Short mmCIF file of C-alpha atoms in Angstrom, two decimals:
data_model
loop_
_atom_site.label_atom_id
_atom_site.label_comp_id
_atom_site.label_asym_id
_atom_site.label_seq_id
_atom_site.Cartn_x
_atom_site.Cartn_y
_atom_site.Cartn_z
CA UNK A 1 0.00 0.00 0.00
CA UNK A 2 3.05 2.07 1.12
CA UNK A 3 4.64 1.63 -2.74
CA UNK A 4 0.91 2.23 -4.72
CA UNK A 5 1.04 5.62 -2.24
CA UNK A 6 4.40 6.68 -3.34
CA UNK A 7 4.31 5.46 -6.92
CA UNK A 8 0.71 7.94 -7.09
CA UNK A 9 2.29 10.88 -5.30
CA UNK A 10 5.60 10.59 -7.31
CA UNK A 11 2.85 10.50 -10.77
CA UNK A 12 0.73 13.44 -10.04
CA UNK A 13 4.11 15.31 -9.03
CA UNK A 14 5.44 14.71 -12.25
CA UNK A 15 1.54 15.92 -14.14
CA UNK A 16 1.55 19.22 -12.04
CA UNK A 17 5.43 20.05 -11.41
CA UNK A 18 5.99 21.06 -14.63
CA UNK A 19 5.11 24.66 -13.64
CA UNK A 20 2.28 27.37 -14.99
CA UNK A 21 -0.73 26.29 -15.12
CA UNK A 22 -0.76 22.55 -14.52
CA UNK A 23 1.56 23.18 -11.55
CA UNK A 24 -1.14 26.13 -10.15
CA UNK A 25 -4.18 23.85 -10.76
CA UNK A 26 -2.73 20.38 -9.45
CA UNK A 27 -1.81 22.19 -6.35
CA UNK A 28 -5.00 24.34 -6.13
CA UNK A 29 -6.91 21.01 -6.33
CA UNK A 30 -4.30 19.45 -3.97
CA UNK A 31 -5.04 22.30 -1.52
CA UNK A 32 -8.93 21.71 -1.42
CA UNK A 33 -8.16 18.01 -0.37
CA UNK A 34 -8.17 16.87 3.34
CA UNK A 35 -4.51 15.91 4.82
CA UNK A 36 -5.82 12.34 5.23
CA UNK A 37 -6.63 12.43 1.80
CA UNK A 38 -3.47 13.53 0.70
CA UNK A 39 -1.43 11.68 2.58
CA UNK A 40 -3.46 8.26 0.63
CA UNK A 41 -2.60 10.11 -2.15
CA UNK A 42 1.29 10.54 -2.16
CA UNK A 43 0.55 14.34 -2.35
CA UNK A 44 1.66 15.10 1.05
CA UNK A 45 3.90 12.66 2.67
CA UNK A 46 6.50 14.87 2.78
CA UNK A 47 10.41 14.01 2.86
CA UNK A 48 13.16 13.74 5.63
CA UNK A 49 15.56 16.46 5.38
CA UNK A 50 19.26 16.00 6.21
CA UNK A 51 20.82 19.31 7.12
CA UNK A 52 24.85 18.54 8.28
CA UNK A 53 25.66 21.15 11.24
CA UNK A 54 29.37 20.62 12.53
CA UNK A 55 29.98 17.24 13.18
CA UNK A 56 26.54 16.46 13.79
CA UNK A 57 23.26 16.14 11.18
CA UNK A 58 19.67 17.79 12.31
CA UNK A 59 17.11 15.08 10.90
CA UNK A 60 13.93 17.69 10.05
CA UNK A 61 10.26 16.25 8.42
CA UNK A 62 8.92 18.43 5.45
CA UNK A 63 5.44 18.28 4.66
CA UNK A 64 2.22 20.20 4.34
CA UNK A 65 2.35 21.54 7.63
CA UNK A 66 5.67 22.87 7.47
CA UNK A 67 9.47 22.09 8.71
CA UNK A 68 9.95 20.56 12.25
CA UNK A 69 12.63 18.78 13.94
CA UNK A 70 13.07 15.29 14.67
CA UNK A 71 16.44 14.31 15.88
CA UNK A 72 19.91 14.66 15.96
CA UNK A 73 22.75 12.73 15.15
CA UNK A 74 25.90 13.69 16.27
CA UNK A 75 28.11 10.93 13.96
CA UNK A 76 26.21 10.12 11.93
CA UNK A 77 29.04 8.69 9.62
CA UNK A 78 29.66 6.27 12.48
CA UNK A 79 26.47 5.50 13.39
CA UNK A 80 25.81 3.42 10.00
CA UNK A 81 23.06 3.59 7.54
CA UNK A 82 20.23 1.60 9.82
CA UNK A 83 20.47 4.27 12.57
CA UNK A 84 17.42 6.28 10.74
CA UNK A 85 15.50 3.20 11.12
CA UNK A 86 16.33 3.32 14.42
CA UNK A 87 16.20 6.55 15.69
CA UNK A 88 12.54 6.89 13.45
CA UNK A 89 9.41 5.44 13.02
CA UNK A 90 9.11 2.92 9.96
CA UNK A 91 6.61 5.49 8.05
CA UNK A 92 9.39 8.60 8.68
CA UNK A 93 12.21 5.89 7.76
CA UNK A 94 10.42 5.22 4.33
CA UNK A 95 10.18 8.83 3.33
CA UNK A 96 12.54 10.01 0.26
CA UNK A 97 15.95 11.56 2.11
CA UNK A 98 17.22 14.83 0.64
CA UNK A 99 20.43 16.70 2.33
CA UNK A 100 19.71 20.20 2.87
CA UNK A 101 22.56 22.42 1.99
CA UNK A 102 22.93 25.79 3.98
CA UNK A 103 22.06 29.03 1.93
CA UNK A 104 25.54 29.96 2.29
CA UNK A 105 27.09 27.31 -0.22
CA UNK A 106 24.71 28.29 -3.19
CA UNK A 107 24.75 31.08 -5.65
CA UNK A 108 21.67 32.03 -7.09
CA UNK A 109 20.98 34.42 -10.09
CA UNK A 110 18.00 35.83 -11.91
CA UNK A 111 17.34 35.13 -15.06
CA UNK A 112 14.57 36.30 -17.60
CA UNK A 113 14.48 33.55 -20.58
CA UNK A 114 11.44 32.77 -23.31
CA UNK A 115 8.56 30.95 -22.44
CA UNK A 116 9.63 28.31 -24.90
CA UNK A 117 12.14 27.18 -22.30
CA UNK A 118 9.82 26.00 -19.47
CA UNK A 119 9.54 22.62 -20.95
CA UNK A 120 13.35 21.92 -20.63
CA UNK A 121 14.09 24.65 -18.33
CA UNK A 122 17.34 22.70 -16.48
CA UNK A 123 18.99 22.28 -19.67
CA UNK A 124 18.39 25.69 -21.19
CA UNK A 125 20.04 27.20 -17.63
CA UNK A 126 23.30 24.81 -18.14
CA UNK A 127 24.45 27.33 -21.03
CA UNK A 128 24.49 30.55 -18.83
CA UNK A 129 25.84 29.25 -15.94
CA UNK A 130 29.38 30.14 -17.78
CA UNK A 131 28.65 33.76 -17.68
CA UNK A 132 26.14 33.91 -14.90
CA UNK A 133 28.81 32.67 -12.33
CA UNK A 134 32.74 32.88 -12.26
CA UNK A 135 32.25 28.40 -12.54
CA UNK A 136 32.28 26.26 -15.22
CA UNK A 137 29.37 24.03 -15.58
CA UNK A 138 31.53 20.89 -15.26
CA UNK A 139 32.46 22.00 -11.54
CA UNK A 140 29.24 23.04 -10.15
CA UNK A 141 25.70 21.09 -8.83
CA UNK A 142 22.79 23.17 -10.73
CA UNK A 143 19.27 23.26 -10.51
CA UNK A 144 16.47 26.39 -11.89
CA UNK A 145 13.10 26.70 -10.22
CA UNK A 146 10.88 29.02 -11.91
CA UNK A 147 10.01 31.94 -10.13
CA UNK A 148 6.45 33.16 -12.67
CA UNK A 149 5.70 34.33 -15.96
CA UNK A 150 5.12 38.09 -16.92
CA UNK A 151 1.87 38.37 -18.52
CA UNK A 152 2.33 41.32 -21.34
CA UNK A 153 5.03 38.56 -23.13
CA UNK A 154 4.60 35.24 -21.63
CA UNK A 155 8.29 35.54 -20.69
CA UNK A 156 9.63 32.93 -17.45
CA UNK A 157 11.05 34.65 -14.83
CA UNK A 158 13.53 31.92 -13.45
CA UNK A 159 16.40 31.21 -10.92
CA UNK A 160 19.48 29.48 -11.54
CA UNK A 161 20.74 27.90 -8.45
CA UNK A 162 24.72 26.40 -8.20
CA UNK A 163 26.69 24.94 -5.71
CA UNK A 164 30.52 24.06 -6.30
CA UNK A 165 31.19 20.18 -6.18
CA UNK A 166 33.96 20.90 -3.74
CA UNK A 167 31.45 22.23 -1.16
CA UNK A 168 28.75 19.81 -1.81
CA UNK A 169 31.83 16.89 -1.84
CA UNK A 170 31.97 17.99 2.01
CA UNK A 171 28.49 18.02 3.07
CA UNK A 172 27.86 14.34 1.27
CA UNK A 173 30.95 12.59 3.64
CA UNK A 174 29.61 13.91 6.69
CA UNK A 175 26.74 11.68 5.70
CA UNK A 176 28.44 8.82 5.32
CA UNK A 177 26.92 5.56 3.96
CA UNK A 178 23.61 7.40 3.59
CA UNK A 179 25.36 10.06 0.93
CA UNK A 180 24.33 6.97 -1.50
CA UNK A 181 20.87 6.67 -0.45
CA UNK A 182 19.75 10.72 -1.57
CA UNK A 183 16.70 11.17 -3.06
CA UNK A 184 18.02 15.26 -3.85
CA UNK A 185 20.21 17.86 -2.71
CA UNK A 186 18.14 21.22 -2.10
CA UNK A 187 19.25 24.54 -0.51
CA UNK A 188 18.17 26.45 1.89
CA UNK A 189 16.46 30.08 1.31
CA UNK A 190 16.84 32.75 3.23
CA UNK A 191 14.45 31.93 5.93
CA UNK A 192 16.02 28.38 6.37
CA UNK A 193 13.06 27.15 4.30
CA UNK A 194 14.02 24.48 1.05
CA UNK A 195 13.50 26.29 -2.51
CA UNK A 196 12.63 23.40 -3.86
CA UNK A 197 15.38 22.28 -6.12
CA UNK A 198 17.43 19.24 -6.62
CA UNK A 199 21.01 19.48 -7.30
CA UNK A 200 21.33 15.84 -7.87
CA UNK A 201 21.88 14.70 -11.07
CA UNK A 202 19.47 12.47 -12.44
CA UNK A 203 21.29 9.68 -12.85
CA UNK A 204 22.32 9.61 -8.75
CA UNK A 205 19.07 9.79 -7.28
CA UNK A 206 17.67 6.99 -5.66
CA UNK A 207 14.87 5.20 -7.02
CA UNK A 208 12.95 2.83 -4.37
CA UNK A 209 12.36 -0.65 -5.82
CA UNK A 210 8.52 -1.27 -5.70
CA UNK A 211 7.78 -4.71 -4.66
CA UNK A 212 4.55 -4.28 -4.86
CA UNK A 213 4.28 -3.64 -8.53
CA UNK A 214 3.05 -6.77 -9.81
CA UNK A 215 0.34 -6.81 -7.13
CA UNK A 216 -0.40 -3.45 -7.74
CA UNK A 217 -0.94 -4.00 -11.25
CA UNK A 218 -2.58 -6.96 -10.55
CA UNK A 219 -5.21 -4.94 -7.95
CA UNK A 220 -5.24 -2.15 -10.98
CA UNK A 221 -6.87 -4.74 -13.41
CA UNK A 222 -9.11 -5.80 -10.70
CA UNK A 223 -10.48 -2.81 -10.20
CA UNK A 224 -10.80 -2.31 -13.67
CA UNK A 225 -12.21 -5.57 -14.00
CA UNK A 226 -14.65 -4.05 -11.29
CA UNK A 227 -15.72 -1.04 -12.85
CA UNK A 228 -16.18 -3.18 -16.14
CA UNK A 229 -18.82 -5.10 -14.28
CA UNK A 230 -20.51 -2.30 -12.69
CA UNK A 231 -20.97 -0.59 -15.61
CA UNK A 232 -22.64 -3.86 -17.39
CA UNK A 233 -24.34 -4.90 -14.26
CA UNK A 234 -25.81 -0.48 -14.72
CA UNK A 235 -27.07 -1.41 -18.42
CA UNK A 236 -28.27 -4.62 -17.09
CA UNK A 237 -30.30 -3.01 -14.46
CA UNK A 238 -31.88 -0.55 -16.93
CA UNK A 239 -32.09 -2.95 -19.75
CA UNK A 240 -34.42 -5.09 -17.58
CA UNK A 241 -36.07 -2.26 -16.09
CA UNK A 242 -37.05 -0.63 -19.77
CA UNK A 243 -38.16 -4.05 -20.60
CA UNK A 244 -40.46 -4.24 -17.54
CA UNK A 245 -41.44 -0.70 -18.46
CA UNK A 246 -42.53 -1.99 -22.48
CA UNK A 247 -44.43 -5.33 -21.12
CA UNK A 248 -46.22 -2.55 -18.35
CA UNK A 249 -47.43 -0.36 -21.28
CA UNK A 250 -48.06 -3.16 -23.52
CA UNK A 251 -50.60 -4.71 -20.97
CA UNK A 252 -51.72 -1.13 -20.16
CA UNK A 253 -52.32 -0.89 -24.04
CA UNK A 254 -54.13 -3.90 -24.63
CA UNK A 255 -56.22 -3.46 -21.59
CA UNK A 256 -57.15 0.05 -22.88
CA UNK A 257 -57.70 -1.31 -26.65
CA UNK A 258 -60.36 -3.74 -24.49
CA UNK A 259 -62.12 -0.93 -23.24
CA UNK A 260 -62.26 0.78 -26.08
CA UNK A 261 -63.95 -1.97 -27.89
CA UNK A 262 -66.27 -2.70 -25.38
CA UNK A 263 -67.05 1.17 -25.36
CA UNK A 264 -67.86 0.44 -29.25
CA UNK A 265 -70.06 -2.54 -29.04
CA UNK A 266 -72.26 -0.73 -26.04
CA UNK A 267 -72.46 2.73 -28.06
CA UNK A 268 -73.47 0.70 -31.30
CA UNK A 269 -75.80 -1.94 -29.12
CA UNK A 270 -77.42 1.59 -27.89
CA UNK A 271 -77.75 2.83 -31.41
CA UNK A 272 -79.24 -0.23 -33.07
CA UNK A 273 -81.29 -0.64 -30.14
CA UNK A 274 -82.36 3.06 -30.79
CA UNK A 275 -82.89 2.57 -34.57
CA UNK A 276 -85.28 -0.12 -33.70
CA UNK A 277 -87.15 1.53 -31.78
CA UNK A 278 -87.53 4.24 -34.34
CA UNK A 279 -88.67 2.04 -36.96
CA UNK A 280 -91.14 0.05 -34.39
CA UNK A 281 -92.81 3.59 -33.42
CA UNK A 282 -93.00 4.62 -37.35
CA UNK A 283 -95.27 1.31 -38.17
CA UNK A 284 -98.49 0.42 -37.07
CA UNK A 285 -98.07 -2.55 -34.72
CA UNK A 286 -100.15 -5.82 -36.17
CA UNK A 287 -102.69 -5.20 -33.17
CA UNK A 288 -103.41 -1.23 -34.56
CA UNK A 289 -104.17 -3.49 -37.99
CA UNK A 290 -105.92 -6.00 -36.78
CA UNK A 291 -108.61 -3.85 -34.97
CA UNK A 292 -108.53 -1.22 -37.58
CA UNK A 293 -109.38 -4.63 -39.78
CA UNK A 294 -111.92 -6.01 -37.67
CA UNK A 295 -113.94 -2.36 -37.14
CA UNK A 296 -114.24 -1.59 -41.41
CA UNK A 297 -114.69 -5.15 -42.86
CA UNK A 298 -117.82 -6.12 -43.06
CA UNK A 299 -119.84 -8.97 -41.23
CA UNK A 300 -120.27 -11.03 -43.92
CA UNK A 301 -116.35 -11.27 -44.80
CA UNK A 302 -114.11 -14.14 -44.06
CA UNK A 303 -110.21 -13.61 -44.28
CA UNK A 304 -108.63 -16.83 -45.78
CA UNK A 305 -105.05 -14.97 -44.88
CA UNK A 306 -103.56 -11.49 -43.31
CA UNK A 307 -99.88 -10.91 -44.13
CA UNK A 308 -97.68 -8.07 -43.25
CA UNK A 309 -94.37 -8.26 -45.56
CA UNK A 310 -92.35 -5.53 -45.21
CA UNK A 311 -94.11 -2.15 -45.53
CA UNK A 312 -97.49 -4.08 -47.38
CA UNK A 313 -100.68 -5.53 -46.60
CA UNK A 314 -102.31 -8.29 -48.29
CA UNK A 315 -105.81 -9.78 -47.67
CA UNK A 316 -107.15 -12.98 -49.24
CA UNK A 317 -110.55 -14.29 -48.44
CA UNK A 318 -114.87 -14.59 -49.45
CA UNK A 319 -117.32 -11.68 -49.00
CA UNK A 320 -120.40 -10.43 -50.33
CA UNK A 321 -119.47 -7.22 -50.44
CA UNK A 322 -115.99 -7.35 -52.06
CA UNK A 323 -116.18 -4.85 -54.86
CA UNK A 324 -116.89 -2.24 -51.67
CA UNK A 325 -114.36 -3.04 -49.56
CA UNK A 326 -111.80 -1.08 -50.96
CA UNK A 327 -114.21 1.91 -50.31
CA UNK A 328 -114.21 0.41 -46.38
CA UNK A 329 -110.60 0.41 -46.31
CA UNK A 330 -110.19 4.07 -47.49
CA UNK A 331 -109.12 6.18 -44.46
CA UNK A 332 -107.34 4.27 -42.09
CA UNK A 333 -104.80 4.96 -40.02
CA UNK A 334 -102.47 1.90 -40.30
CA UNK A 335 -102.55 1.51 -44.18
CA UNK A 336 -103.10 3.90 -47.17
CA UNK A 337 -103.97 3.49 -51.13
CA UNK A 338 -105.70 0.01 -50.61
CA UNK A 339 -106.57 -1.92 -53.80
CA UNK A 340 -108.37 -5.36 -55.15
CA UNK A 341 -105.40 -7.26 -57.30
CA UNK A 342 -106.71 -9.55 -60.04
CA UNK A 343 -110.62 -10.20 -60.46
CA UNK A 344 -112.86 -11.46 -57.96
CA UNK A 345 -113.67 -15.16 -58.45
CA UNK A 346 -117.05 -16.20 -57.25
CA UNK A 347 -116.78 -19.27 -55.14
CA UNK A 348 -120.21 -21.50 -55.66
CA UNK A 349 -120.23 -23.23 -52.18
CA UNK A 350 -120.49 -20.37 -50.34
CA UNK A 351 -121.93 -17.66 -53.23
CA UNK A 352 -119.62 -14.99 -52.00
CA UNK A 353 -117.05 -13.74 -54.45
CA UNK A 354 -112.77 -14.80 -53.49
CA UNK A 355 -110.56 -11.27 -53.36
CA UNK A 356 -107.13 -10.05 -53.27
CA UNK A 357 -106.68 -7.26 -51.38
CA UNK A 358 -103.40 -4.86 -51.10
CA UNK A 359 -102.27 -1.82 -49.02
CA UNK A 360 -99.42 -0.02 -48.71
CA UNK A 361 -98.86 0.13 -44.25
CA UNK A 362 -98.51 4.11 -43.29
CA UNK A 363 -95.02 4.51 -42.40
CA UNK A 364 -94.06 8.21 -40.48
CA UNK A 365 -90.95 9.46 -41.59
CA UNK A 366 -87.80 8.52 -39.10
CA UNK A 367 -87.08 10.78 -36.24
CA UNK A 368 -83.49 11.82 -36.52
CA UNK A 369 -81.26 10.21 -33.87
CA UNK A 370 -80.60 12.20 -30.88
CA UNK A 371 -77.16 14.04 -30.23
CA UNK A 372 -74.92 12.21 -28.41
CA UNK A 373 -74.45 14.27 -25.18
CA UNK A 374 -71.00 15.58 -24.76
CA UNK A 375 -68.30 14.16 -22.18
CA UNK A 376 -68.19 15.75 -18.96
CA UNK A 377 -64.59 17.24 -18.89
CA UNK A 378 -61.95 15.90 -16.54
CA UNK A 379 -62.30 17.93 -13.58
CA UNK A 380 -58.29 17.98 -13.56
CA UNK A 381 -58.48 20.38 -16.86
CA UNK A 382 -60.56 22.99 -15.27
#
């Protein structure tokens, strides 16, 4: 976990210690984060500083909350390189070690270069330090830190920082064996605080073997593995939960097509019940005929058959009296325009004559349906 924390923090220093903007922002964002946070993070560990006074070193801790002391060795070249482990608690022990140079054994000078130099600003400060200090470059420890950028030209306003080699030569024996175990080489400012360089060359500062790395890597692609199947089991969830939405409004659908067909068949049993009646009150019922019948024929009239088909009439039977029945007939409500068909046929057993009578039933016009009252609006529209 200790590796994972370091390996982060030494990351996100590299994404926001290239100065400008990423350097303002990844420490702006830093800032807003709790210590605890931090601390998981790498961000704000800190690192044990090594500062050589006499014949003794000052062990000092370097973090977010500023410089403090922790102890003091007074040989420390004797001592041996476990006495930090020793004198310290595991986490200090584990912290990148940087010696601390006083601000007496560095020159620093001002320097105003392009902004096209901030990307490789250490190299592009190794070709003035021949005539920004009486050294040549091949006998001094250098490092630049930049300082801003003027805003009319974009311009970096940087420092160039030296320390001879015989000076620094002096300061790395009185650590002894732990000379080989430096993370950096900083200087102190004026107010004792670090400015935040390394004099170090690249190539001699310690890099801490991870042993964690495979595991790490291996909890990486777990986690990735993780988020893969949180994601799917996400689409899963609202896969299944649009499906159950469809089958809801499909049932809801086919439930409300039901209604709406039962709606149909009532409003159209309603109507043909409706037209019925119409056309039952617009014809004479077969009692209105049958007494109309019996008051105008006379009594010496037999009906052989009475038929109602469709909208006529027709009488077969003997009477006396036929030729004048179509005179009786005349008038009545439940028939108009009655009439003999064919000729009357006298029937010897009875000496009456046979007839064929016709009428034409009096049918009032059809009432015109009704309107269909309106709907009583939802009261939620009002």
């Amino acid at each position: 976990m200790t590796s994972l924390r370091d390996r982060m923090g030494r990351q996100l220093a590299r994404w926001t210690g290239t100065g400008g903007f990423f350097a303002w922002w990844g420490h702006s964002l830093a800032a807003w984060l709790p210590r605890r946070w931090r601390l998981a993070l790498g961000l704000d560990r800190g690192r044990l500083l090594l500062q050589a006074d006499g014949d003794a070193v000052q062990l000092r801790l370097q973090d977010g909350d500023g410089m403090r002391d922790l102890a003091r060795v007074p040989d420390l070249a004797a001592a041996g390189a476990d006495v930090l482990a020793t004198l310290l608690s595991p986490e200090l022990a584990e912290l990148p070690r940087w010696l601390l140079l006083p601000a007496a054994s560095g020159l620093r000078r001002r320097l105003l270069l392009p902004a096209a130099a901030a990307e490789r600003l250490r190299d592009v400060v190794a070709f003035e330090i021949d005539r920004q200090t009486p050294f040549a470059a091949d006998a001094v420890a250098f490092d630049a830190r930049l300082l801003g950028r003027r805003g009319s030209d974009g311009q970096l306003d940087a420092e160039l920082v030296v320390v001879p080699r015989e000076a620094l030569s002096a300061q790395l024996d009185a650590l002894g064996p732990l000379a080989g175990q430096l993370a950096g080489i900083d200087v102190a400012g004026g107010s004792g605080t670090p400015l935040g360089v390394n004099l170090l060359p690249q190539a001699q500062r310690r890099q801490q073997l991870d042993p964690w790395r495979a595991w790490n890597w291996v909890f990486g692609a777990l986690a990735l593995l993780a988020l893969a199947m949180m994601l799917w089991q996400v689409l899963d969830n609202r896969d299944r939960a649009a499906q159950a939405l469809q089958a809801r409004a499909d049932r809801e659908a086919r439930a409300a097509r039901a209604v709406a067909l039962q709606r149909q068949q009532l409003v159209d049993l309603v109507e043909g019940r409706a037209f019925l009646d119409r056309l039952r009150n617009a014809r004479p019922t077969a009692i209105e005929v049958l007494d109309a019948l019996a008051r105008r024929l006379p009594d010496n009239t037999y009906l052989e058959k009475l038929a109602i088909e469709n909208d006529r009439l027709l009488l077969i039977g003997l009477s006396s009296e036929a030729s004048a029945l179509v005179g009786r007939l005349e008038g009545a409500r439940p028939w108009r325009s009655p009439a003999l068909t064919g000729a009357l046929q006298p029937d010897p057993r009875s000496g009456r004559d046979r007839f064929t009578l016709t009428a034409d039933l009096a049918i009032a016009p059809a009432a015109a349906p009704a309107p269909a009252a309106p709907e009583p609006a939802d009261a939620g529209h009002d």
